[in-house]
């Protein structure tokens, strides 16, 4: 397997590990601090591999149609797994309203379907600028929510915590808007491929 694809695969494999780590204290009532102490660097690594796979694909001339599909698929796995976690918290309400998660889920599943349809016609839909900006917003929203949950698990909740939770929801709403704007952009730019 190419090095770039190994980085991509690592994101897919670590996504369920992050999920288990996040929910372990919710399920057991134990390991609150330890779970986020491991989850934070894990999420940093997963998001960093999104840069590494593209970097090494270009550096080693490994850019391929498979990679153009595999990379966004791994991104979806990471973000849906982490976003689902942020609906919940150890001892407070979550940071992501379920309706926003469902709408993001619909967008990502539909986009994957569009990629499959295009691939059947011999076209690999690579990430566009709108899609990349959407991903940046996903990353910012995810890390902010994890930061809030870290405060909760270390029992370091500030007096402005309620305001911070509102900020978290706003970030996820912006992410949702960016996701649908980029989805429309993909449909417009690849309408000739999808027309049939």
PDB file of C-alpha atoms in Angstrom:
ATOM      1  CA  UNK A   1       0.000   0.000   0.000  1.00  0.00           C
ATOM      2  CA  UNK A   2       1.236   3.491  -0.836  1.00  0.00           C
ATOM      3  CA  UNK A   3       2.414   5.643   2.067  1.00  0.00           C
ATOM      4  CA  UNK A   4      -0.257   8.268   1.404  1.00  0.00           C
ATOM      5  CA  UNK A   5      -2.988   5.627   1.567  1.00  0.00           C
ATOM      6  CA  UNK A   6      -1.537   4.259   4.820  1.00  0.00           C
ATOM      7  CA  UNK A   7      -2.036   7.657   6.416  1.00  0.00           C
ATOM      8  CA  UNK A   8      -5.596   7.692   5.109  1.00  0.00           C
ATOM      9  CA  UNK A   9      -6.237   4.175   6.412  1.00  0.00           C
ATOM     10  CA  UNK A  10      -4.945   5.156   9.848  1.00  0.00           C
ATOM     11  CA  UNK A  11      -7.775   7.708  10.130  1.00  0.00           C
ATOM     12  CA  UNK A  12     -10.371   5.056   9.389  1.00  0.00           C
ATOM     13  CA  UNK A  13      -8.896   2.631  11.929  1.00  0.00           C
ATOM     14  CA  UNK A  14      -8.561   5.241  14.688  1.00  0.00           C
ATOM     15  CA  UNK A  15     -12.094   6.621  14.333  1.00  0.00           C
ATOM     16  CA  UNK A  16     -13.780   3.802  16.314  1.00  0.00           C
ATOM     17  CA  UNK A  17     -10.951   3.934  18.884  1.00  0.00           C
ATOM     18  CA  UNK A  18     -11.723   7.613  19.477  1.00  0.00           C
ATOM     19  CA  UNK A  19     -15.414   6.746  19.771  1.00  0.00           C
ATOM     20  CA  UNK A  20     -14.726   4.102  22.434  1.00  0.00           C
ATOM     21  CA  UNK A  21     -12.361   6.395  24.346  1.00  0.00           C
ATOM     22  CA  UNK A  22     -14.892   9.203  24.395  1.00  0.00           C
ATOM     23  CA  UNK A  23     -17.754   7.027  25.618  1.00  0.00           C
ATOM     24  CA  UNK A  24     -15.774   4.916  28.092  1.00  0.00           C
ATOM     25  CA  UNK A  25     -16.375   7.319  31.032  1.00  0.00           C
ATOM     26  CA  UNK A  26     -20.028   7.698  30.027  1.00  0.00           C
ATOM     27  CA  UNK A  27     -20.450   3.924  30.027  1.00  0.00           C
ATOM     28  CA  UNK A  28     -18.365   3.138  33.119  1.00  0.00           C
ATOM     29  CA  UNK A  29     -18.222   6.336  35.188  1.00  0.00           C
ATOM     30  CA  UNK A  30     -14.419   6.006  35.220  1.00  0.00           C
ATOM     31  CA  UNK A  31     -11.352   7.207  33.277  1.00  0.00           C
ATOM     32  CA  UNK A  32     -12.726  10.711  32.573  1.00  0.00           C
ATOM     33  CA  UNK A  33      -9.362  12.510  32.603  1.00  0.00           C
ATOM     34  CA  UNK A  34      -7.463   9.657  30.976  1.00  0.00           C
ATOM     35  CA  UNK A  35      -9.943   9.377  28.113  1.00  0.00           C
ATOM     36  CA  UNK A  36      -9.523  12.964  26.933  1.00  0.00           C
ATOM     37  CA  UNK A  37      -5.784  12.919  27.647  1.00  0.00           C
ATOM     38  CA  UNK A  38      -5.545  10.202  24.985  1.00  0.00           C
ATOM     39  CA  UNK A  39      -8.371  11.449  22.754  1.00  0.00           C
ATOM     40  CA  UNK A  40      -6.913  14.928  22.209  1.00  0.00           C
ATOM     41  CA  UNK A  41      -3.562  13.839  20.694  1.00  0.00           C
ATOM     42  CA  UNK A  42      -5.386  11.095  18.812  1.00  0.00           C
ATOM     43  CA  UNK A  43      -7.697  13.631  17.158  1.00  0.00           C
ATOM     44  CA  UNK A  44      -4.707  15.876  16.415  1.00  0.00           C
ATOM     45  CA  UNK A  45      -2.970  12.932  14.740  1.00  0.00           C
ATOM     46  CA  UNK A  46      -6.048  11.945  12.732  1.00  0.00           C
ATOM     47  CA  UNK A  47      -6.542  15.467  11.432  1.00  0.00           C
ATOM     48  CA  UNK A  48      -2.819  15.841  10.696  1.00  0.00           C
ATOM     49  CA  UNK A  49      -2.815  12.683   8.587  1.00  0.00           C
ATOM     50  CA  UNK A  50      -5.337  14.444   6.342  1.00  0.00           C
ATOM     51  CA  UNK A  51      -2.490  16.810   5.471  1.00  0.00           C
ATOM     52  CA  UNK A  52       0.125  14.062   5.332  1.00  0.00           C
ATOM     53  CA  UNK A  53      -1.718  11.822   2.866  1.00  0.00           C
ATOM     54  CA  UNK A  54      -2.081  14.666   0.377  1.00  0.00           C
ATOM     55  CA  UNK A  55       1.477  15.864   0.923  1.00  0.00           C
ATOM     56  CA  UNK A  56       3.054  12.454   0.324  1.00  0.00           C
ATOM     57  CA  UNK A  57       0.710  11.662  -2.557  1.00  0.00           C
ATOM     58  CA  UNK A  58       2.020  14.747  -4.363  1.00  0.00           C
ATOM     59  CA  UNK A  59       5.623  14.328  -3.229  1.00  0.00           C
ATOM     60  CA  UNK A  60       5.876  10.690  -4.337  1.00  0.00           C
ATOM     61  CA  UNK A  61       3.637  11.156  -7.367  1.00  0.00           C
ATOM     62  CA  UNK A  62       1.033   8.836  -5.821  1.00  0.00           C
ATOM     63  CA  UNK A  63      -2.023  10.903  -6.728  1.00  0.00           C
ATOM     64  CA  UNK A  64      -4.660   8.476  -7.998  1.00  0.00           C
ATOM     65  CA  UNK A  65      -8.384   8.215  -8.580  1.00  0.00           C
ATOM     66  CA  UNK A  66      -8.507   5.742  -5.695  1.00  0.00           C
ATOM     67  CA  UNK A  67      -6.854   8.266  -3.386  1.00  0.00           C
ATOM     68  CA  UNK A  68      -9.296  10.967  -4.465  1.00  0.00           C
ATOM     69  CA  UNK A  69     -12.117   8.750  -3.218  1.00  0.00           C
ATOM     70  CA  UNK A  70     -10.352   7.120  -0.255  1.00  0.00           C
ATOM     71  CA  UNK A  71      -9.263  10.408   1.347  1.00  0.00           C
ATOM     72  CA  UNK A  72     -12.717  12.052   1.586  1.00  0.00           C
ATOM     73  CA  UNK A  73     -14.194   8.723   2.698  1.00  0.00           C
ATOM     74  CA  UNK A  74     -11.726   8.649   5.613  1.00  0.00           C
ATOM     75  CA  UNK A  75     -12.584  12.270   6.422  1.00  0.00           C
ATOM     76  CA  UNK A  76     -16.261  11.366   6.615  1.00  0.00           C
ATOM     77  CA  UNK A  77     -15.500   8.431   8.931  1.00  0.00           C
ATOM     78  CA  UNK A  78     -13.501  10.651  11.291  1.00  0.00           C
ATOM     79  CA  UNK A  79     -15.928  13.544  11.383  1.00  0.00           C
ATOM     80  CA  UNK A  80     -19.118  11.521  11.688  1.00  0.00           C
ATOM     81  CA  UNK A  81     -17.606   9.409  14.479  1.00  0.00           C
ATOM     82  CA  UNK A  82     -16.362  12.426  16.422  1.00  0.00           C
ATOM     83  CA  UNK A  83     -19.448  14.536  15.779  1.00  0.00           C
ATOM     84  CA  UNK A  84     -21.700  11.774  17.079  1.00  0.00           C
ATOM     85  CA  UNK A  85     -19.634  11.773  20.275  1.00  0.00           C
ATOM     86  CA  UNK A  86     -20.197  15.493  20.765  1.00  0.00           C
ATOM     87  CA  UNK A  87     -23.957  15.001  20.995  1.00  0.00           C
ATOM     88  CA  UNK A  88     -23.178  13.571  24.452  1.00  0.00           C
ATOM     89  CA  UNK A  89     -21.162  14.551  27.515  1.00  0.00           C
ATOM     90  CA  UNK A  90     -20.146  12.970  30.796  1.00  0.00           C
ATOM     91  CA  UNK A  91     -22.342  15.104  33.050  1.00  0.00           C
ATOM     92  CA  UNK A  92     -23.898  17.853  30.943  1.00  0.00           C
ATOM     93  CA  UNK A  93     -25.822  18.127  27.715  1.00  0.00           C
ATOM     94  CA  UNK A  94     -23.782  17.715  24.558  1.00  0.00           C
ATOM     95  CA  UNK A  95     -22.292  20.363  22.308  1.00  0.00           C
ATOM     96  CA  UNK A  96     -23.850  19.356  18.997  1.00  0.00           C
ATOM     97  CA  UNK A  97     -27.657  19.338  18.591  1.00  0.00           C
ATOM     98  CA  UNK A  98     -28.759  15.977  17.113  1.00  0.00           C
ATOM     99  CA  UNK A  99     -30.644  17.666  14.242  1.00  0.00           C
ATOM    100  CA  UNK A 100     -27.412  19.293  13.032  1.00  0.00           C
ATOM    101  CA  UNK A 101     -25.645  15.934  13.189  1.00  0.00           C
ATOM    102  CA  UNK A 102     -28.422  14.284  11.163  1.00  0.00           C
ATOM    103  CA  UNK A 103     -28.297  17.012   8.505  1.00  0.00           C
ATOM    104  CA  UNK A 104     -24.501  16.686   8.260  1.00  0.00           C
ATOM    105  CA  UNK A 105     -24.883  12.902   8.063  1.00  0.00           C
ATOM    106  CA  UNK A 106     -27.350  13.253   5.159  1.00  0.00           C
ATOM    107  CA  UNK A 107     -24.988  15.623   3.348  1.00  0.00           C
ATOM    108  CA  UNK A 108     -21.967  13.353   3.734  1.00  0.00           C
ATOM    109  CA  UNK A 109     -23.814  10.181   2.725  1.00  0.00           C
ATOM    110  CA  UNK A 110     -25.315  11.911  -0.318  1.00  0.00           C
ATOM    111  CA  UNK A 111     -21.923  13.297  -1.315  1.00  0.00           C
ATOM    112  CA  UNK A 112     -20.432   9.809  -1.099  1.00  0.00           C
ATOM    113  CA  UNK A 113     -23.235   8.556  -3.342  1.00  0.00           C
ATOM    114  CA  UNK A 114     -22.492  11.342  -5.844  1.00  0.00           C
ATOM    115  CA  UNK A 115     -18.808  10.326  -5.843  1.00  0.00           C
ATOM    116  CA  UNK A 116     -19.779   6.713  -6.566  1.00  0.00           C
ATOM    117  CA  UNK A 117     -22.034   7.745  -9.438  1.00  0.00           C
ATOM    118  CA  UNK A 118     -19.257   9.894 -10.901  1.00  0.00           C
ATOM    119  CA  UNK A 119     -16.719   7.097 -10.434  1.00  0.00           C
ATOM    120  CA  UNK A 120     -18.966   4.740 -12.379  1.00  0.00           C
ATOM    121  CA  UNK A 121     -18.683   7.199 -15.266  1.00  0.00           C
ATOM    122  CA  UNK A 122     -14.908   7.293 -14.937  1.00  0.00           C
ATOM    123  CA  UNK A 123     -14.677  10.599 -13.057  1.00  0.00           C
ATOM    124  CA  UNK A 124     -13.054  10.890  -9.628  1.00  0.00           C
ATOM    125  CA  UNK A 125     -14.396  13.920  -7.791  1.00  0.00           C
ATOM    126  CA  UNK A 126     -11.490  15.444  -5.901  1.00  0.00           C
ATOM    127  CA  UNK A 127     -11.892  17.910  -3.054  1.00  0.00           C
ATOM    128  CA  UNK A 128     -12.706  21.462  -4.126  1.00  0.00           C
ATOM    129  CA  UNK A 129     -11.949  24.672  -2.228  1.00  0.00           C
ATOM    130  CA  UNK A 130     -15.450  24.775  -0.734  1.00  0.00           C
ATOM    131  CA  UNK A 131     -15.083  21.205   0.469  1.00  0.00           C
ATOM    132  CA  UNK A 132     -11.704  21.978   1.991  1.00  0.00           C
ATOM    133  CA  UNK A 133     -13.075  25.022   3.821  1.00  0.00           C
ATOM    134  CA  UNK A 134     -15.944  22.875   5.084  1.00  0.00           C
ATOM    135  CA  UNK A 135     -13.386  20.426   6.426  1.00  0.00           C
ATOM    136  CA  UNK A 136     -11.539  23.237   8.203  1.00  0.00           C
ATOM    137  CA  UNK A 137     -14.795  24.238   9.893  1.00  0.00           C
ATOM    138  CA  UNK A 138     -15.410  20.604  10.867  1.00  0.00           C
ATOM    139  CA  UNK A 139     -11.956  20.491  12.468  1.00  0.00           C
ATOM    140  CA  UNK A 140     -12.423  23.789  14.335  1.00  0.00           C
ATOM    141  CA  UNK A 141     -15.877  22.744  15.589  1.00  0.00           C
ATOM    142  CA  UNK A 142     -14.654  19.318  16.652  1.00  0.00           C
ATOM    143  CA  UNK A 143     -11.663  20.584  18.597  1.00  0.00           C
ATOM    144  CA  UNK A 144     -13.732  23.273  20.303  1.00  0.00           C
ATOM    145  CA  UNK A 145     -16.301  20.710  21.437  1.00  0.00           C
ATOM    146  CA  UNK A 146     -13.528  18.403  22.655  1.00  0.00           C
ATOM    147  CA  UNK A 147     -11.996  21.339  24.541  1.00  0.00           C
ATOM    148  CA  UNK A 148     -15.303  21.918  26.337  1.00  0.00           C
ATOM    149  CA  UNK A 149     -15.628  18.244  27.193  1.00  0.00           C
ATOM    150  CA  UNK A 150     -12.059  18.304  28.500  1.00  0.00           C
ATOM    151  CA  UNK A 151     -13.023  21.119  30.889  1.00  0.00           C
ATOM    152  CA  UNK A 152     -15.944  19.009  32.094  1.00  0.00           C
ATOM    153  CA  UNK A 153     -13.897  15.859  32.602  1.00  0.00           C
ATOM    154  CA  UNK A 154     -11.154  17.709  34.474  1.00  0.00           C
ATOM    155  CA  UNK A 155     -13.796  19.461  36.601  1.00  0.00           C
ATOM    156  CA  UNK A 156     -12.541  22.862  35.441  1.00  0.00           C
ATOM    157  CA  UNK A 157     -15.818  24.363  34.218  1.00  0.00           C
ATOM    158  CA  UNK A 158     -15.570  28.181  34.023  1.00  0.00           C
ATOM    159  CA  UNK A 159     -18.425  30.549  34.838  1.00  0.00           C
ATOM    160  CA  UNK A 160     -18.821  31.349  31.122  1.00  0.00           C
ATOM    161  CA  UNK A 161     -19.335  27.684  30.207  1.00  0.00           C
ATOM    162  CA  UNK A 162     -22.934  28.220  29.067  1.00  0.00           C
ATOM    163  CA  UNK A 163     -21.733  30.899  26.656  1.00  0.00           C
ATOM    164  CA  UNK A 164     -18.984  28.601  25.384  1.00  0.00           C
ATOM    165  CA  UNK A 165     -21.594  25.937  24.665  1.00  0.00           C
ATOM    166  CA  UNK A 166     -23.541  28.459  22.585  1.00  0.00           C
ATOM    167  CA  UNK A 167     -20.335  29.229  20.677  1.00  0.00           C
ATOM    168  CA  UNK A 168     -19.949  25.497  20.039  1.00  0.00           C
ATOM    169  CA  UNK A 169     -23.452  25.264  18.568  1.00  0.00           C
ATOM    170  CA  UNK A 170     -22.779  28.324  16.395  1.00  0.00           C
ATOM    171  CA  UNK A 171     -19.590  26.707  15.063  1.00  0.00           C
ATOM    172  CA  UNK A 172     -21.490  23.540  14.199  1.00  0.00           C
ATOM    173  CA  UNK A 173     -24.211  25.577  12.476  1.00  0.00           C
ATOM    174  CA  UNK A 174     -21.540  27.329  10.391  1.00  0.00           C
ATOM    175  CA  UNK A 175     -20.095  23.908   9.570  1.00  0.00           C
ATOM    176  CA  UNK A 176     -23.519  22.714   8.494  1.00  0.00           C
ATOM    177  CA  UNK A 177     -24.022  25.726   6.223  1.00  0.00           C
ATOM    178  CA  UNK A 178     -20.550  25.298   4.706  1.00  0.00           C
ATOM    179  CA  UNK A 179     -21.240  21.615   4.101  1.00  0.00           C
ATOM    180  CA  UNK A 180     -24.382  22.298   2.066  1.00  0.00           C
ATOM    181  CA  UNK A 181     -22.868  25.258   0.194  1.00  0.00           C
ATOM    182  CA  UNK A 182     -19.940  23.059  -0.842  1.00  0.00           C
ATOM    183  CA  UNK A 183     -22.329  20.223  -1.756  1.00  0.00           C
ATOM    184  CA  UNK A 184     -24.237  22.540  -4.109  1.00  0.00           C
ATOM    185  CA  UNK A 185     -20.898  23.639  -5.554  1.00  0.00           C
ATOM    186  CA  UNK A 186     -20.020  20.007  -6.321  1.00  0.00           C
ATOM    187  CA  UNK A 187     -23.401  19.441  -7.985  1.00  0.00           C
ATOM    188  CA  UNK A 188     -23.043  22.549 -10.139  1.00  0.00           C
ATOM    189  CA  UNK A 189     -19.485  21.793 -11.218  1.00  0.00           C
ATOM    190  CA  UNK A 190     -20.090  18.139 -11.969  1.00  0.00           C
ATOM    191  CA  UNK A 191     -23.642  18.405 -13.314  1.00  0.00           C
ATOM    192  CA  UNK A 192     -22.586  17.200 -16.757  1.00  0.00           C
ATOM    193  CA  UNK A 193     -21.122  14.032 -15.248  1.00  0.00           C
ATOM    194  CA  UNK A 194     -24.217  13.402 -13.129  1.00  0.00           C
ATOM    195  CA  UNK A 195     -26.743  14.434 -15.747  1.00  0.00           C
ATOM    196  CA  UNK A 196     -27.408  10.949 -17.064  1.00  0.00           C
TER     197      UNK A 196
END
